[in-house]
Amino acid sequence: MTTPRRDIRFILNDREVRLSDVKSSDSLLDHLRIAQNLRGTKEGCAEGDCGACTVLVGRRAEGGIVYETVNACIRLLASVDLCHVVTIEHLRGRDGGLHPVQQAMVDFHGSQCGFCTPGFVMSLYALLMGNPSPTKHEIEVALQGNLCRCTGYSPIIRAAQAAAEEGAFDDAIVTERDSVLAKLAALDDGARVELTVGEDRVYLPSSVADFAELLAGNPEATIVAGSTDVGLWVTKFMRDISPVIFINHLEELRRIEVTEAGITLGAGVSYSDAEPLIVEHFPMLSTFWRRIGGWQVRNMGTVGGNVANGSPIGDTPPMLIALSAQMTLRSSKGSRVIAVEDFFIDYGKQDRAKDEFVESIFIPAPERGAMIATHKLSKRRDEDISSVCGAFYVTLDGDKIATARIAYGGMAATPKRAKAVEAALIGQEWTEQTIADALSAYAEDYQPLTDWRASKEYRATAAANLLRRFYLENTGTPATVIRGTAA
Ligand SMILES: Cc1cc2nc3c(=O)[nH]c(=O)nc-3n(C[C@H](O)[C@H](O)[C@H](O)COP(=O)(O)OP(=O)(O)OC[C@H]3O[C@@H](n4cnc5c(N)ncnc54)[C@H](O)[C@@H]3O)c2cc1C
Ligand code: FES
Ligand code: FES
């Protein structure tokens, strides 16, 4: 192994930064505001919900730089190694004055107290960078993770539309892209990073094999991918997470493979990375997909992290279980494949040894004509955790139900299949009466709890109603033919 590097290196706006005294729990936001005195980026909620701290993080990919909005409050500083961090201070117009996005916010009264405004500007800038002519809906989706208490969203959307009419931007982020790319490449020595500050330890492995080796030597380490869960352990629970192994820079874990047999998602694939695939191969799941977190959270959060955290209310496990997905767990000793369903043993207990990590998730191609849906119920439409999330996969043989795989989150201590309901459906005709007859089986499958998100009565009623909704959506000929990967 080459000698480990003892610092992290990144480009902040227009200058290079090298830091060796970075602790595992140091946030990007604190570094920007306190160490760098860049106070344009605000702190509101410190939990990824309000978007006041939105900045751009650019990483090298596919021969260029991919810029994404992130919540700096829960993005941990060490994870921006070899990235380009862009804050609101770097946005300028051609003459050094306001950038067209900022000017449009002024012209269309998109700001009052102004606290949220830098975050909105960064989200709108990122949207227009990738999509110069967004629809109103696309603007709304880009702003899901930004909260404004004063202005209301209509003026901000009008500002976005006006900024789009300005045409392509020629600001520093655009004109200096090649030189930033060259600088990032020059900073990358391919080495593992190891930082030690007192007892605190940070590791950035150089490869997946190096990750496996590091984890074998440090089985107590906290694995950090997108930090959209772990970030809150730090900001809300003040947990000491050291030693930490950061993995979101590992391109090998971001691989996506589509074959006749199905889709393999590396554990580090973010929701945003996976979105085009979902839209193409599972169009009926795309609305659900855009209801996971807000845009910044989908840019950071990974499917692997959503499964690995073992939460009973994570949104992707019910869907993955209904789709018969499998996952590969890897350690320095080798790999094993298990059904995602079998990963969840009990509340807080998963089938993962301390030296294992999730390497990838495989979603088999559904049968042609399979009826598929995932429905999420939450108190707020956007940027909210599910009270109940139901996932359905049903195939018919003539009029009769041949396969039924139904799984819920929020109904038990783990994401769990409704096996009694499935048994009540299989072999029966696909009719309203069959659905009505199966509903009583929910009581066998689940004894939901009451908590601050929902009462047990609400959960029981809503879960049954989701099956009725699924039936009504798919009455008559199956409406959800899978494109692309169908056998
Ligand atoms: C504002 C906000 C909104 C959210 N909305 C939703 C939502 O709508 N639906 C939803 O389901 N979740 C939501 N979340 C939770 C979170 O975004 C997801 O659970 C996300 O998928 C976690 O992925 P991550 O990469 O950020 O994980 P991290 O925070 O990096 O890690 C999460 C856990 O997984 C472990 N881990 C990560 N990767 C691996 C790996 N490869 N192998 C083994 N262990 C690993 C970590 O050690 C940790 O225990 C939200 C979070 C925030 C902050
Ligand atoms: S401060 Fe609210 S999302 Fe970061
Ligand atoms: S302008 Fe005050 S919070 Fe948005």
mmCIF file with all atom_site columns, C-alpha atoms and ligand atoms in Angstrom, residues 47-49 74 222-230 232-233 247 267 271 291-293 297 300-306 308-309 313-316 352 356-358 376 383-385, ligand 1:
data_model
loop_
_atom_site.group_PDB
_atom_site.id
_atom_site.type_symbol
_atom_site.label_atom_id
_atom_site.label_alt_id
_atom_site.label_comp_id
_atom_site.label_asym_id
_atom_site.label_entity_id
_atom_site.label_seq_id
_atom_site.pdbx_PDB_ins_code
_atom_site.Cartn_x
_atom_site.Cartn_y
_atom_site.Cartn_z
_atom_site.occupancy
_atom_site.B_iso_or_equiv
_atom_site.pdbx_formal_charge
_atom_site.auth_seq_id
_atom_site.auth_comp_id
_atom_site.auth_asym_id
_atom_site.auth_atom_id
_atom_site.pdbx_PDB_model_num
ATOM   1  C CA  . GLU A 1 47  ? -30.723 18.546 10.029 1.00 0.00 ? 47  GLU A CA  1
ATOM   2  C CA  . GLY A 1 48  ? -30.984 18.734 6.255  1.00 0.00 ? 48  GLY A CA  1
ATOM   3  C CA  . ASP A 1 49  ? -34.563 19.967 6.216  1.00 0.00 ? 49  ASP A CA  1
ATOM   4  C CA  . ILE A 1 74  ? -24.970 17.449 7.544  1.00 0.00 ? 74  ILE A CA  1
ATOM   5  C CA  . THR A 1 222 ? -18.851 4.189  11.524 1.00 0.00 ? 222 THR A CA  1
ATOM   6  C CA  . ILE A 1 223 ? -19.308 3.832  7.780  1.00 0.00 ? 223 ILE A CA  1
ATOM   7  C CA  . VAL A 1 224 ? -20.408 7.135  6.257  1.00 0.00 ? 224 VAL A CA  1
ATOM   8  C CA  . ALA A 1 225 ? -21.837 7.310  2.743  1.00 0.00 ? 225 ALA A CA  1
ATOM   9  C CA  . GLY A 1 226 ? -24.093 10.336 2.104  1.00 0.00 ? 226 GLY A CA  1
ATOM   10 C CA  . SER A 1 227 ? -24.276 11.236 5.846  1.00 0.00 ? 227 SER A CA  1
ATOM   11 C CA  . THR A 1 228 ? -27.986 12.103 5.611  1.00 0.00 ? 228 THR A CA  1
ATOM   12 C CA  . ASP A 1 229 ? -28.576 9.814  8.593  1.00 0.00 ? 229 ASP A CA  1
ATOM   13 C CA  . VAL A 1 230 ? -25.177 9.957  10.272 1.00 0.00 ? 230 VAL A CA  1
ATOM   14 C CA  . LEU A 1 232 ? -27.973 14.006 12.319 1.00 0.00 ? 232 LEU A CA  1
ATOM   15 C CA  . TRP A 1 233 ? -26.340 11.680 14.854 1.00 0.00 ? 233 TRP A CA  1
ATOM   16 C CA  . ILE A 1 247 ? -17.025 5.921  1.288  1.00 0.00 ? 247 ILE A CA  1
ATOM   17 C CA  . ALA A 1 267 ? -24.328 0.757  -2.505 1.00 0.00 ? 267 ALA A CA  1
ATOM   18 C CA  . TYR A 1 271 ? -31.143 8.672  -5.168 1.00 0.00 ? 271 TYR A CA  1
ATOM   19 C CA  . ARG A 1 291 ? -40.803 12.125 -2.564 1.00 0.00 ? 291 ARG A CA  1
ATOM   20 C CA  . ILE A 1 292 ? -37.732 10.759 -0.808 1.00 0.00 ? 292 ILE A CA  1
ATOM   21 C CA  . GLY A 1 293 ? -36.198 13.704 1.049  1.00 0.00 ? 293 GLY A CA  1
ATOM   22 C CA  . VAL A 1 297 ? -30.949 14.842 0.374  1.00 0.00 ? 297 VAL A CA  1
ATOM   23 C CA  . MET A 1 300 ? -26.341 12.962 -0.950 1.00 0.00 ? 300 MET A CA  1
ATOM   24 C CA  . GLY A 1 301 ? -28.331 9.987  0.378  1.00 0.00 ? 301 GLY A CA  1
ATOM   25 C CA  . THR A 1 302 ? -27.654 6.503  -0.958 1.00 0.00 ? 302 THR A CA  1
ATOM   26 C CA  . VAL A 1 303 ? -29.846 3.474  -1.467 1.00 0.00 ? 303 VAL A CA  1
ATOM   27 C CA  . GLY A 1 304 ? -27.175 1.403  0.310  1.00 0.00 ? 304 GLY A CA  1
ATOM   28 C CA  . GLY A 1 305 ? -27.354 3.685  3.357  1.00 0.00 ? 305 GLY A CA  1
ATOM   29 C CA  . ASN A 1 306 ? -31.146 3.499  3.376  1.00 0.00 ? 306 ASN A CA  1
ATOM   30 C CA  . ALA A 1 308 ? -27.963 -0.540 5.840  1.00 0.00 ? 308 ALA A CA  1
ATOM   31 C CA  . ASN A 1 309 ? -29.397 1.779  8.488  1.00 0.00 ? 309 ASN A CA  1
ATOM   32 C CA  . ILE A 1 313 ? -39.438 3.567  8.093  1.00 0.00 ? 313 ILE A CA  1
ATOM   33 C CA  . GLY A 1 314 ? -36.807 3.736  5.356  1.00 0.00 ? 314 GLY A CA  1
ATOM   34 C CA  . ASP A 1 315 ? -38.580 4.160  2.034  1.00 0.00 ? 315 ASP A CA  1
ATOM   35 C CA  . THR A 1 316 ? -36.649 1.872  -0.296 1.00 0.00 ? 316 THR A CA  1
ATOM   36 C CA  . ARG A 1 352 ? -24.454 -7.797 8.838  1.00 0.00 ? 352 ARG A CA  1
ATOM   37 C CA  . GLU A 1 356 ? -19.068 -6.425 6.424  1.00 0.00 ? 356 GLU A CA  1
ATOM   38 C CA  . PHE A 1 357 ? -20.454 -3.638 4.303  1.00 0.00 ? 357 PHE A CA  1
ATOM   39 C CA  . VAL A 1 358 ? -23.177 -3.422 1.698  1.00 0.00 ? 358 VAL A CA  1
ATOM   40 C CA  . LYS A 1 376 ? -45.815 6.676  0.693  1.00 0.00 ? 376 LYS A CA  1
ATOM   41 C CA  . GLU A 1 383 ? -39.246 16.176 2.524  1.00 0.00 ? 383 GLU A CA  1
ATOM   42 C CA  . ASP A 1 384 ? -40.917 14.011 5.153  1.00 0.00 ? 384 ASP A CA  1
ATOM   43 C CA  . ILE A 1 385 ? -40.432 10.539 6.575  1.00 0.00 ? 385 ILE A CA  1
HETATM 44 C C1  . LIG B 2 .   ? -34.065 16.002 5.560  1.00 0.00 ? 1   LIG B C1  1
HETATM 45 C C2  . LIG B 2 .   ? -34.043 14.513 5.405  1.00 0.00 ? 1   LIG B C2  1
HETATM 46 C C3  . LIG B 2 .   ? -35.077 13.892 4.751  1.00 0.00 ? 1   LIG B C3  1
HETATM 47 C C4  . LIG B 2 .   ? -35.086 12.503 4.620  1.00 0.00 ? 1   LIG B C4  1
HETATM 48 N N1  . LIG B 2 .   ? -36.107 11.922 3.953  1.00 0.00 ? 1   LIG B N1  1
HETATM 49 C C5  . LIG B 2 .   ? -36.136 10.584 3.829  1.00 0.00 ? 1   LIG B C5  1
HETATM 50 C C6  . LIG B 2 .   ? -37.206 9.955  3.149  1.00 0.00 ? 1   LIG B C6  1
HETATM 51 O O1  . LIG B 2 .   ? -38.103 10.614 2.621  1.00 0.00 ? 1   LIG B O1  1
HETATM 52 N N2  . LIG B 2 .   ? -37.196 8.592  3.069  1.00 0.00 ? 1   LIG B N2  1
HETATM 53 C C7  . LIG B 2 .   ? -36.194 7.849  3.621  1.00 0.00 ? 1   LIG B C7  1
HETATM 54 O O2  . LIG B 2 .   ? -36.243 6.620  3.540  1.00 0.00 ? 1   LIG B O2  1
HETATM 55 N N3  . LIG B 2 .   ? -35.157 8.414  4.265  1.00 0.00 ? 1   LIG B N3  1
HETATM 56 C C8  . LIG B 2 .   ? -35.112 9.758  4.372  1.00 0.00 ? 1   LIG B C8  1
HETATM 57 N N4  . LIG B 2 .   ? -34.071 10.352 5.034  1.00 0.00 ? 1   LIG B N4  1
HETATM 58 C C9  . LIG B 2 .   ? -33.030 9.514  5.646  1.00 0.00 ? 1   LIG B C9  1
HETATM 59 C C10 . LIG B 2 .   ? -31.788 9.292  4.761  1.00 0.00 ? 1   LIG B C10 1
HETATM 60 O O3  . LIG B 2 .   ? -31.693 10.277 3.758  1.00 0.00 ? 1   LIG B O3  1
HETATM 61 C C11 . LIG B 2 .   ? -31.788 7.938  4.071  1.00 0.00 ? 1   LIG B C11 1
HETATM 62 O O4  . LIG B 2 .   ? -31.888 6.897  5.013  1.00 0.00 ? 1   LIG B O4  1
HETATM 63 C C12 . LIG B 2 .   ? -30.531 7.736  3.212  1.00 0.00 ? 1   LIG B C12 1
HETATM 64 O O5  . LIG B 2 .   ? -30.783 6.753  2.253  1.00 0.00 ? 1   LIG B O5  1
HETATM 65 C C13 . LIG B 2 .   ? -29.297 7.366  4.023  1.00 0.00 ? 1   LIG B C13 1
HETATM 66 O O6  . LIG B 2 .   ? -28.236 7.196  3.121  1.00 0.00 ? 1   LIG B O6  1
HETATM 67 P P1  . LIG B 2 .   ? -26.810 7.864  3.381  1.00 0.00 ? 1   LIG B P1  1
HETATM 68 O O7  . LIG B 2 .   ? -25.946 7.478  2.264  1.00 0.00 ? 1   LIG B O7  1
HETATM 69 O O8  . LIG B 2 .   ? -26.957 9.307  3.641  1.00 0.00 ? 1   LIG B O8  1
HETATM 70 O O9  . LIG B 2 .   ? -26.398 7.102  4.703  1.00 0.00 ? 1   LIG B O9  1
HETATM 71 P P2  . LIG B 2 .   ? -25.409 7.502  5.899  1.00 0.00 ? 1   LIG B P2  1
HETATM 72 O O10 . LIG B 2 .   ? -26.041 8.561  6.733  1.00 0.00 ? 1   LIG B O10 1
HETATM 73 O O11 . LIG B 2 .   ? -24.056 7.771  5.381  1.00 0.00 ? 1   LIG B O11 1
HETATM 74 O O12 . LIG B 2 .   ? -25.430 6.126  6.673  1.00 0.00 ? 1   LIG B O12 1
HETATM 75 C C14 . LIG B 2 .   ? -26.622 5.579  7.187  1.00 0.00 ? 1   LIG B C14 1
HETATM 76 C C15 . LIG B 2 .   ? -26.338 4.255  7.886  1.00 0.00 ? 1   LIG B C15 1
HETATM 77 O O13 . LIG B 2 .   ? -25.964 3.269  6.942  1.00 0.00 ? 1   LIG B O13 1
HETATM 78 C C16 . LIG B 2 .   ? -24.623 2.816  7.189  1.00 0.00 ? 1   LIG B C16 1
HETATM 79 N N5  . LIG B 2 .   ? -24.047 2.627  5.865  1.00 0.00 ? 1   LIG B N5  1
HETATM 80 C C17 . LIG B 2 .   ? -24.049 3.504  4.826  1.00 0.00 ? 1   LIG B C17 1
HETATM 81 N N6  . LIG B 2 .   ? -23.549 2.913  3.731  1.00 0.00 ? 1   LIG B N6  1
HETATM 82 C C18 . LIG B 2 .   ? -23.213 1.653  4.082  1.00 0.00 ? 1   LIG B C18 1
HETATM 83 C C19 . LIG B 2 .   ? -22.658 0.547  3.381  1.00 0.00 ? 1   LIG B C19 1
HETATM 84 N N7  . LIG B 2 .   ? -22.339 0.618  2.084  1.00 0.00 ? 1   LIG B N7  1
HETATM 85 N N8  . LIG B 2 .   ? -22.474 -0.608 4.061  1.00 0.00 ? 1   LIG B N8  1
HETATM 86 C C20 . LIG B 2 .   ? -22.813 -0.710 5.372  1.00 0.00 ? 1   LIG B C20 1
HETATM 87 N N9  . LIG B 2 .   ? -23.325 0.300  6.081  1.00 0.00 ? 1   LIG B N9  1
HETATM 88 C C21 . LIG B 2 .   ? -23.521 1.463  5.444  1.00 0.00 ? 1   LIG B C21 1
HETATM 89 C C22 . LIG B 2 .   ? -23.993 3.875  8.049  1.00 0.00 ? 1   LIG B C22 1
HETATM 90 O O14 . LIG B 2 .   ? -22.953 3.365  8.849  1.00 0.00 ? 1   LIG B O14 1
HETATM 91 C C23 . LIG B 2 .   ? -25.197 4.321  8.878  1.00 0.00 ? 1   LIG B C23 1
HETATM 92 O O15 . LIG B 2 .   ? -25.428 3.388  9.898  1.00 0.00 ? 1   LIG B O15 1
HETATM 93 C C24 . LIG B 2 .   ? -34.026 11.742 5.160  1.00 0.00 ? 1   LIG B C24 1
HETATM 94 C C25 . LIG B 2 .   ? -32.946 12.382 5.795  1.00 0.00 ? 1   LIG B C25 1
HETATM 95 C C26 . LIG B 2 .   ? -32.949 13.756 5.914  1.00 0.00 ? 1   LIG B C26 1
HETATM 96 C C27 . LIG B 2 .   ? -31.810 14.434 6.576  1.00 0.00 ? 1   LIG B C27 1
#
